[in-house]
CSV table of C-alpha atoms in Angstrom, one decimal:
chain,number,residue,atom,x,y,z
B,454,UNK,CA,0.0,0.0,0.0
B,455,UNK,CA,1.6,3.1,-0.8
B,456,UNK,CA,0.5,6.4,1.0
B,457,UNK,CA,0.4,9.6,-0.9
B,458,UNK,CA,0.9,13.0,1.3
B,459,UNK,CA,-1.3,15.4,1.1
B,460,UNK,CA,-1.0,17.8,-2.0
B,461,UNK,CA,0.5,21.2,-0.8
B,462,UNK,CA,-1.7,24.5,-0.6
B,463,UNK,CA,-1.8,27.1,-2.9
B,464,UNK,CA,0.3,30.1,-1.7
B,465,UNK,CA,-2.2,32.9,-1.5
B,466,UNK,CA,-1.6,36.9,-1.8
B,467,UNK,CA,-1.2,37.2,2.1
B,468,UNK,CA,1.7,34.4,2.0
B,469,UNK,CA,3.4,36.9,-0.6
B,470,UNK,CA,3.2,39.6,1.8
B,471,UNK,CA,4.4,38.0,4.6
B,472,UNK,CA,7.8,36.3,2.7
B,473,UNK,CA,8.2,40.0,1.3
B,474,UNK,CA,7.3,41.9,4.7
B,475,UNK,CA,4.8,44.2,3.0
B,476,UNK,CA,0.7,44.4,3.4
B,477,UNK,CA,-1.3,42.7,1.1
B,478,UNK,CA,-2.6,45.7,-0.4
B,479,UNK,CA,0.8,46.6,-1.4
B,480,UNK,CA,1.2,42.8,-3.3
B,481,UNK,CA,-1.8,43.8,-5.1
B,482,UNK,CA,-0.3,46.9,-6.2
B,483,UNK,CA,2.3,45.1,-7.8
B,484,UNK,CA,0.6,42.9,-9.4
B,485,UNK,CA,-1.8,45.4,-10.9
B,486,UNK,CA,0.6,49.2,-11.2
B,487,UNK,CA,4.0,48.0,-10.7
B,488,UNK,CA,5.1,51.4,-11.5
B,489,UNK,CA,3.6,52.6,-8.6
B,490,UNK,CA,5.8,51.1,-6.3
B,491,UNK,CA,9.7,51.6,-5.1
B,492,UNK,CA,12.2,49.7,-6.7
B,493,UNK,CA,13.1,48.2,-3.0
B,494,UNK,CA,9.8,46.9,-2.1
B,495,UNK,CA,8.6,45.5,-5.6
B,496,UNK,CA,11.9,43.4,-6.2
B,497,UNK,CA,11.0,41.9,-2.4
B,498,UNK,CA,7.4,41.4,-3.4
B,499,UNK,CA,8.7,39.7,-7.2
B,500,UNK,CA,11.2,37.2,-5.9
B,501,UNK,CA,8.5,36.1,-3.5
B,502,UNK,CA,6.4,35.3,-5.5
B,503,UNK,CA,8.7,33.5,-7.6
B,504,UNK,CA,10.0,31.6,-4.7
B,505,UNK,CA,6.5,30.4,-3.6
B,506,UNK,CA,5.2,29.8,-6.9
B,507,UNK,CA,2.1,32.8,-6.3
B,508,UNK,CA,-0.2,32.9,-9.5
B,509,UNK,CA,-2.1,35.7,-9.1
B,510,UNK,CA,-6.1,34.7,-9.4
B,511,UNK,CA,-7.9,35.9,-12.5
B,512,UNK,CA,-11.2,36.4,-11.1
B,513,UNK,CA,-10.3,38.4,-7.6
B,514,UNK,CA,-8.5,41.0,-10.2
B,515,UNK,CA,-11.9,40.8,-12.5
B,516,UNK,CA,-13.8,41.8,-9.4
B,517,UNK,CA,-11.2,44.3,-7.9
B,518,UNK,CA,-10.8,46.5,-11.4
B,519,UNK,CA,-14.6,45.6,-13.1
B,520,UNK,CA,-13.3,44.3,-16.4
B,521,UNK,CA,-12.7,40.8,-17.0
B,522,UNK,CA,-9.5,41.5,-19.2
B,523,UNK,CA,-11.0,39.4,-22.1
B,524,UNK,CA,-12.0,39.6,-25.2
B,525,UNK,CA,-15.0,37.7,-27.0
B,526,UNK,CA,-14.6,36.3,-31.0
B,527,UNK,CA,-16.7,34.7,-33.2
B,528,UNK,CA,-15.9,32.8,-36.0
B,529,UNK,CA,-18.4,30.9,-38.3
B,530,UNK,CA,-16.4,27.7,-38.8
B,531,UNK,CA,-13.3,26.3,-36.9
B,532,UNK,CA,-12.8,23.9,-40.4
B,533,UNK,CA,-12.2,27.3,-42.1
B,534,UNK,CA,-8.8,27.8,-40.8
B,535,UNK,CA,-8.4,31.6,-41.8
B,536,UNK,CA,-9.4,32.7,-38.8
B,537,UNK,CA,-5.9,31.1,-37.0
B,538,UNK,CA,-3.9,34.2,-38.5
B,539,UNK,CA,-6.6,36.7,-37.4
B,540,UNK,CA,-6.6,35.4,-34.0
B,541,UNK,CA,-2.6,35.6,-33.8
B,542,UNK,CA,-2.7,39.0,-34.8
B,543,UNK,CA,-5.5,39.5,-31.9
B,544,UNK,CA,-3.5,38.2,-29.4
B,545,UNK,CA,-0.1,40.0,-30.0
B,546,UNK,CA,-1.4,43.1,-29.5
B,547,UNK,CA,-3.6,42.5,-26.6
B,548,UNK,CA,-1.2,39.9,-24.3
B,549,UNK,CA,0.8,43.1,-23.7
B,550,UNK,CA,-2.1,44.9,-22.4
B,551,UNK,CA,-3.1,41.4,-20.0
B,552,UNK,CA,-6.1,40.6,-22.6
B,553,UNK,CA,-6.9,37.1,-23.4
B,554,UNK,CA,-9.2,36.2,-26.3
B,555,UNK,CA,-12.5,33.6,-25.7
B,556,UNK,CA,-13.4,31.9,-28.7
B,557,UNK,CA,-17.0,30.7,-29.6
B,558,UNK,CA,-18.0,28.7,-33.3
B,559,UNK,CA,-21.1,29.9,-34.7
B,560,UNK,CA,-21.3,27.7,-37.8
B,561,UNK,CA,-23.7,29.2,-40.4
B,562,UNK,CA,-27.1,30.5,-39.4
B,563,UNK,CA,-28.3,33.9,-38.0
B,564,UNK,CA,-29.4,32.6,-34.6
B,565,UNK,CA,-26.3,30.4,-33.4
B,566,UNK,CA,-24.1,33.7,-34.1
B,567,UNK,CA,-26.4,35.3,-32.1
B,568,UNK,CA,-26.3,32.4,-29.8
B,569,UNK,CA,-22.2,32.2,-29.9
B,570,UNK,CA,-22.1,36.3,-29.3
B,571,UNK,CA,-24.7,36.4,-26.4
B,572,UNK,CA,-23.0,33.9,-24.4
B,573,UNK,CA,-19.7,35.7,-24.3
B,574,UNK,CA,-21.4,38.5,-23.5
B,575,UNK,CA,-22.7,36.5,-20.6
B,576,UNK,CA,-18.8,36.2,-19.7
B,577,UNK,CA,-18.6,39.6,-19.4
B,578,UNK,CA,-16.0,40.2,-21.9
B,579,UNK,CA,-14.4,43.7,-22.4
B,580,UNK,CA,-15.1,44.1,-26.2
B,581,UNK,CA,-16.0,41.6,-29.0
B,582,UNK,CA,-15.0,40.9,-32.3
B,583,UNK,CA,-17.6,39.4,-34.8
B,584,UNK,CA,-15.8,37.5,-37.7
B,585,UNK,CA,-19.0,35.6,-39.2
B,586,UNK,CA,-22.5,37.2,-40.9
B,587,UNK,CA,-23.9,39.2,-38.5
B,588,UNK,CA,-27.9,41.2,-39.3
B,589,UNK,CA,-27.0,45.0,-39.0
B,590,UNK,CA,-29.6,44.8,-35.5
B,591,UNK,CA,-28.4,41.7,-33.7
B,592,UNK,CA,-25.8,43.7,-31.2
B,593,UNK,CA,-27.8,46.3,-30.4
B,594,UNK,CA,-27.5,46.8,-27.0
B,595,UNK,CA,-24.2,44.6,-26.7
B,596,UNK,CA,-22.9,47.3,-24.1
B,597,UNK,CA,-18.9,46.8,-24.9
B,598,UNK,CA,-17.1,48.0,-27.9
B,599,UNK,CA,-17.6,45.3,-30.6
B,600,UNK,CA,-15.6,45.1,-34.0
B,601,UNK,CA,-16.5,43.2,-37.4
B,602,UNK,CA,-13.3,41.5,-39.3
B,603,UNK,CA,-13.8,40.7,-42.6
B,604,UNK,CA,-16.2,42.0,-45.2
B,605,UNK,CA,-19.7,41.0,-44.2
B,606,UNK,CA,-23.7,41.4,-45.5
B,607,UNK,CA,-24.6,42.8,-42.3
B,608,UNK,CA,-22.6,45.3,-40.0
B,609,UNK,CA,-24.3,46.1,-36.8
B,610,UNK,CA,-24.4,49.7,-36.0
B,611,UNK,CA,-21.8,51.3,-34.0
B,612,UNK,CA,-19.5,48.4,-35.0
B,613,UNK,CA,-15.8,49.2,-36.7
B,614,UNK,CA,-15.0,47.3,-39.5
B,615,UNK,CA,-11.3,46.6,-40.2
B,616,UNK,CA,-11.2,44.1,-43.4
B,617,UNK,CA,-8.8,43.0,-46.5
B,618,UNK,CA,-9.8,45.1,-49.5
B,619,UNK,CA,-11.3,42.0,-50.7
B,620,UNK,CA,-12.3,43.7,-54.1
B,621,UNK,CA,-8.6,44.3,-54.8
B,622,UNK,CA,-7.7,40.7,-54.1
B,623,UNK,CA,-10.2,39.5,-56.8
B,624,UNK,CA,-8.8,41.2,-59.3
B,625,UNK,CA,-5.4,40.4,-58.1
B,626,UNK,CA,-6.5,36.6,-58.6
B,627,UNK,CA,-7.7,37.3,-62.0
B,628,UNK,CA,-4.9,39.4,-63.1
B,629,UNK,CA,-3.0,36.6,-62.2
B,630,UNK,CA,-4.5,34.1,-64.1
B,631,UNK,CA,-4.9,36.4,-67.2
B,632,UNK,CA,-1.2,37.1,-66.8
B,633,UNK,CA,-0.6,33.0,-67.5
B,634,UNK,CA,-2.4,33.2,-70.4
B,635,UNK,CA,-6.0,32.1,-69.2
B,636,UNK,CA,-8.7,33.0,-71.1
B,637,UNK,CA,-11.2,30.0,-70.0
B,638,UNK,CA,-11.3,31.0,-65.9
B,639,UNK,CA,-14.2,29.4,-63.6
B,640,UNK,CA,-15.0,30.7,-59.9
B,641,UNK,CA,-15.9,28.8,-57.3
B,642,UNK,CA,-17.7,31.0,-55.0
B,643,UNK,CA,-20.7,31.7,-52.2
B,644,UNK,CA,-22.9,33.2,-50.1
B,645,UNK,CA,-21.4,36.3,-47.5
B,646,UNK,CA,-20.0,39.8,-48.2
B,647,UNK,CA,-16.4,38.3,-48.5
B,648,UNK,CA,-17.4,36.4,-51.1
B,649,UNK,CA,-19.5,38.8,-52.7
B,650,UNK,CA,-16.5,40.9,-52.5
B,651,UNK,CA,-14.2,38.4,-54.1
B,652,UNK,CA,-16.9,37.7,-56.6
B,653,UNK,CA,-16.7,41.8,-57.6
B,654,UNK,CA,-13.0,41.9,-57.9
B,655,UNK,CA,-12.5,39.2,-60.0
B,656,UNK,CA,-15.6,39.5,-62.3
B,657,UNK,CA,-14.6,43.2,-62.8
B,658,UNK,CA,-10.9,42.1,-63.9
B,659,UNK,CA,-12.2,39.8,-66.2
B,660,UNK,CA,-15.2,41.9,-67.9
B,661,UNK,CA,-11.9,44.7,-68.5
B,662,UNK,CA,-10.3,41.8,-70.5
B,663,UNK,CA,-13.1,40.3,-72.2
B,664,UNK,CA,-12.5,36.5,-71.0
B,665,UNK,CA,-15.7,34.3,-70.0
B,666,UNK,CA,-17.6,34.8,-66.9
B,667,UNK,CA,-17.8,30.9,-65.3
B,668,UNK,CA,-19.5,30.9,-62.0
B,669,UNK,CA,-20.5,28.3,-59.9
B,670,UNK,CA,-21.9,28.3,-56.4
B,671,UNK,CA,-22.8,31.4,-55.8
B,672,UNK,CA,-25.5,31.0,-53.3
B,673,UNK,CA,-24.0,28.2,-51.7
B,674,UNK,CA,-21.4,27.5,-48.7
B,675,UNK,CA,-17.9,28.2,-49.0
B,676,UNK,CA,-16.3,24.9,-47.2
B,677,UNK,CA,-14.4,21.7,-49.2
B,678,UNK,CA,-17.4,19.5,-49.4
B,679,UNK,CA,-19.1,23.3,-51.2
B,680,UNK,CA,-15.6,23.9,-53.7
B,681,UNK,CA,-15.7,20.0,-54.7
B,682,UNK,CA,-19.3,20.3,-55.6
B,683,UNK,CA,-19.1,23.5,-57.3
B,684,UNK,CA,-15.8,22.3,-59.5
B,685,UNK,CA,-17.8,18.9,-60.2
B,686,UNK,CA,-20.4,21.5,-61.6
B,687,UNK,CA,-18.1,23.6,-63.6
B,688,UNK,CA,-16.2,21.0,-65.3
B,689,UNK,CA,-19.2,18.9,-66.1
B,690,UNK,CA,-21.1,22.1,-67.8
B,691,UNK,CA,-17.3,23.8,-69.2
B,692,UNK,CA,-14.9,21.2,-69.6
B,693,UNK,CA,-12.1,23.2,-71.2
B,694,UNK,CA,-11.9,25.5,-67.8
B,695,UNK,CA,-7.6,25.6,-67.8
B,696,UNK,CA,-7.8,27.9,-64.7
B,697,UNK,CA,-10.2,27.8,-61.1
B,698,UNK,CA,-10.3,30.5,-58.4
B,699,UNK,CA,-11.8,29.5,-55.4
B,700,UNK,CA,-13.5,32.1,-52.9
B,701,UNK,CA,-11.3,30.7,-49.8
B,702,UNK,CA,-8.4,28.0,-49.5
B,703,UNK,CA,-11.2,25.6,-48.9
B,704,UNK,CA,-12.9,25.8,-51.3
B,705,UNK,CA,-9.9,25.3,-52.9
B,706,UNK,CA,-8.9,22.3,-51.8
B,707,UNK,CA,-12.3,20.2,-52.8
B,708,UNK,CA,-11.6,21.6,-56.0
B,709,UNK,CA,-8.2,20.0,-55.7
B,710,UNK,CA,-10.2,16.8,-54.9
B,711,UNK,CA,-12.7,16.9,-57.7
B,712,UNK,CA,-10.1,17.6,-60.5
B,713,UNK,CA,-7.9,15.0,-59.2
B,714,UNK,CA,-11.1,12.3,-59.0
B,715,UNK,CA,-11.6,13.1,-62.9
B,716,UNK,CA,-7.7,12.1,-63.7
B,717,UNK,CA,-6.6,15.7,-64.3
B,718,UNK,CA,-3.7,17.0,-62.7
B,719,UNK,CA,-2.8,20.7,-61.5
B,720,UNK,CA,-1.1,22.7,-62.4
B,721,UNK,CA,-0.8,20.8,-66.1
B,722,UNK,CA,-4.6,20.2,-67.2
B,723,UNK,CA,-6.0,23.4,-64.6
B,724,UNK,CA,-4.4,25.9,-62.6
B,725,UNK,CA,-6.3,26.8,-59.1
B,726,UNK,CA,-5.8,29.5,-57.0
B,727,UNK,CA,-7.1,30.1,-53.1
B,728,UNK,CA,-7.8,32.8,-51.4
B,729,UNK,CA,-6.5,33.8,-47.4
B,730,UNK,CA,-3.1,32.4,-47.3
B,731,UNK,CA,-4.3,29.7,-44.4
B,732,UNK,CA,-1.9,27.1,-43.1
B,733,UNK,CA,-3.7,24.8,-45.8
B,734,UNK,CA,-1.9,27.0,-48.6
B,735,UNK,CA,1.2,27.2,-46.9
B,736,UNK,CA,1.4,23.4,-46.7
B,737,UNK,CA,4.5,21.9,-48.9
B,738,UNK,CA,3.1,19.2,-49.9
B,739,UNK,CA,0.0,21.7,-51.3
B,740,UNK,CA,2.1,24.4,-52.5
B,741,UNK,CA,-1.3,26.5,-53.1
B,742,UNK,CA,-1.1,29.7,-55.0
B,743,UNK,CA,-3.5,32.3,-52.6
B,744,UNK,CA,-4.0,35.8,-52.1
B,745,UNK,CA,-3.1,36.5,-48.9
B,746,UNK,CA,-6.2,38.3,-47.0
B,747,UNK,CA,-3.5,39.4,-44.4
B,748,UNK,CA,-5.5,38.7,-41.3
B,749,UNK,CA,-2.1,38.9,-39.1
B,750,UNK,CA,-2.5,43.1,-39.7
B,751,UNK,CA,-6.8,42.7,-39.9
B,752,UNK,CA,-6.3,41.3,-36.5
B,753,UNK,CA,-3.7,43.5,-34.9
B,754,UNK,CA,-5.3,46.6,-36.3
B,755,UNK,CA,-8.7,45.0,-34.9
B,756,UNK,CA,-7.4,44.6,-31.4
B,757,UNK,CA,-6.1,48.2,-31.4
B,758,UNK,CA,-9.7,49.8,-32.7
B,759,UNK,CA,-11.1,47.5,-29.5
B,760,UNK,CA,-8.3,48.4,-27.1
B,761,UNK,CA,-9.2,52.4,-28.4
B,762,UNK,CA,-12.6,52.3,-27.6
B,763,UNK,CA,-12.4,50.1,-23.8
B,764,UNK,CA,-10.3,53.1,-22.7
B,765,UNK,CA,-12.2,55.8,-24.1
B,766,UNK,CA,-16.2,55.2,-24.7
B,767,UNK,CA,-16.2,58.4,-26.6
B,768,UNK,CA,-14.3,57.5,-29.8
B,769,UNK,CA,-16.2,56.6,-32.9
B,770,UNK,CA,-16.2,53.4,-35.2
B,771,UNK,CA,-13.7,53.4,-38.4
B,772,UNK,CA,-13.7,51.6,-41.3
B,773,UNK,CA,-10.6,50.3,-42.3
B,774,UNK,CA,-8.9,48.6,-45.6
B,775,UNK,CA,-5.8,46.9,-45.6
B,776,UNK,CA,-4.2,45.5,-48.8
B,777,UNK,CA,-4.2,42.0,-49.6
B,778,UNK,CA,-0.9,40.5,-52.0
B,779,UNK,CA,-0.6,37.4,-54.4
B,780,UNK,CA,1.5,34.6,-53.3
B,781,UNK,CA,2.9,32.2,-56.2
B,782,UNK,CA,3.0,29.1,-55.6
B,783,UNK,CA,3.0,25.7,-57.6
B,784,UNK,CA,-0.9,25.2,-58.4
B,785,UNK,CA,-0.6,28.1,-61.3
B,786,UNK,CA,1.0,27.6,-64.6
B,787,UNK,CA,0.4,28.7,-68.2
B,788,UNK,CA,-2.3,26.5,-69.7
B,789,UNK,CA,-1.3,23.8,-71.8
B,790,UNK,CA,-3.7,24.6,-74.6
């Protein structure tokens, strides 16, 4: 039989103060205005709490300074993996400041946004950032300073809006493609204002040049299962499309899938491009050519419009474009012909 001793207690706040010979009070000054304090007494206070291992708790400093130090985002679709630069941006401009990010999936549908949004709220976060389709009245009354990432239908009233210029990236992707030598382009795309925006750009790009308008999917989703079912539809009603640009890398990738499952290969028989730069693009063995939303800036430049308005209630929303850029990779070529 083998006896286990009992596990050791926490060291609290008032065992900090005692080890340092300071008040408690003055320990939570450190913890919370370092500045505040002399040199002599925080470095007494610091190396006791290293020694005894003190983590300060999270929820006593919620109630002490009435602000939870978090932040509230929701995204419509974890499989979507754009949102993983977005978030990173988020978070290394907000760690600084002691922020931490909470993260609810909506999946599509009005009411589980609403659903996703209202139970952060319910956390009492500090601000919230909406990057699925919100309606332009489903925050009203929210109460903290909310911001909208990404181009969307619907963008509730007061909100900011910091997004990729996701006009310019359409034609980017088209230019692109014309560039090669494409004059038989589909587009795989769907339902939301970042598609619709994508949709805009590229069509516009390719009206300018004359080339074909191919469209598929356009009132659909915008995940693999929705880009394999769209390219399936594309190639079966144009089978000499040499070139496919897909709404998100997603998409993308079903359309990977479907060209492949009709013995075609890319870049030889079709070129495909993605759009958002995800991980999935990034991948070596993909190699996918994407325009890269740049949701690393959308997201630092998101946390610093939230950040803005926590400490000062009185500044307005802005409306913010950032630049998107092509990257090259090996699923574009010149077509074959």
């Amino acid at each position: 039989m083998t006896l286990h001793s009992p596990k050791a207690r926490r060291p609290t706040i008032y065992d900090v103060a005692k080890q340092a010979g300071v008040s408690p009070s003055l320990v939570s000054l450190v913890l919370q205005n370092p500045a505040r304090v002399s040199d002599k007494r925080r470095e007494a206070v610091q190396a006791a709490i290293s020694d005894l291992g003190y983590r300060p708790s999270r929820a006593a400093t919620t109630l002490a300074s009435s602000r939870t130090k978090s932040i509230g985002l929701v995204i419509d679709d974890y499989r979507n993996l754009w949102f993983v630069d977005l978030l990173r941006g988020m978070e290394s401009a907000l760690t600084e400041h002691g922020y931490q990010v909470m993260l609810a999936d909506s999946r599509p549908g009005e009411n589980r946004i609403q659903e996703a949004a209202d139970g952060l709220l319910a956390m009492h976060v500090d601000g919230l950032v909406i990057a699925a389709e919100p309606s332009a009245s489903m925050l009203a009354g929210a109460g903290v300073p909310t911001v909208v990432a990404g181009w969307r239908d619907g963008v509730p009233a007061g909100a900011d809006l910091i997004t990729n210029d996701d006009d310019g990236g359409g034609g980017m992707a088209a230019s692109h493609l014309l560039g090669l030598g494409h004059i038989r382009i589909g587009h795989l795309s769907g339902s939301g204002g970042a598609a619709a925006h994508r949709r805009a750009g590229f069509l516009s790009r390719l009206r300018e040049s004359g080339a074909e308008l191919r469209i598929a999917g356009e009132s659909g989703g915008t995940s693999e299962e929705d880009g394999y079912a769209s390219t399936c539809w594309l190639l079966d009603h144009y089978p000499d499309t040499t070139a496919i640009f897909a709404a998100n890398d997603t998409m993308a990738l079903g359309a990977l899938g479907a060209i492949k499952a009709r013995g075609l290969a890319v870049p030889a028989d079709i070129s495909v491009i993605g759009y958002d730069n995800s991980t999935l693009a990034k991948s070596r063995y993909l190699e996918l050519t994407s325009v890269d939303n740049r949701s690393d800036l959308v997201g630092v430049d998101v946390a610093k419009a939230l950040l803005a308005r926590i400490r000062d209630a009185a500044v307005g929303p802005q409306r913010k474009l950032i630049e998107p850029a092509l990257v090259v990779r090996g699923t574009t070529a010149r077509p074959a012909f």
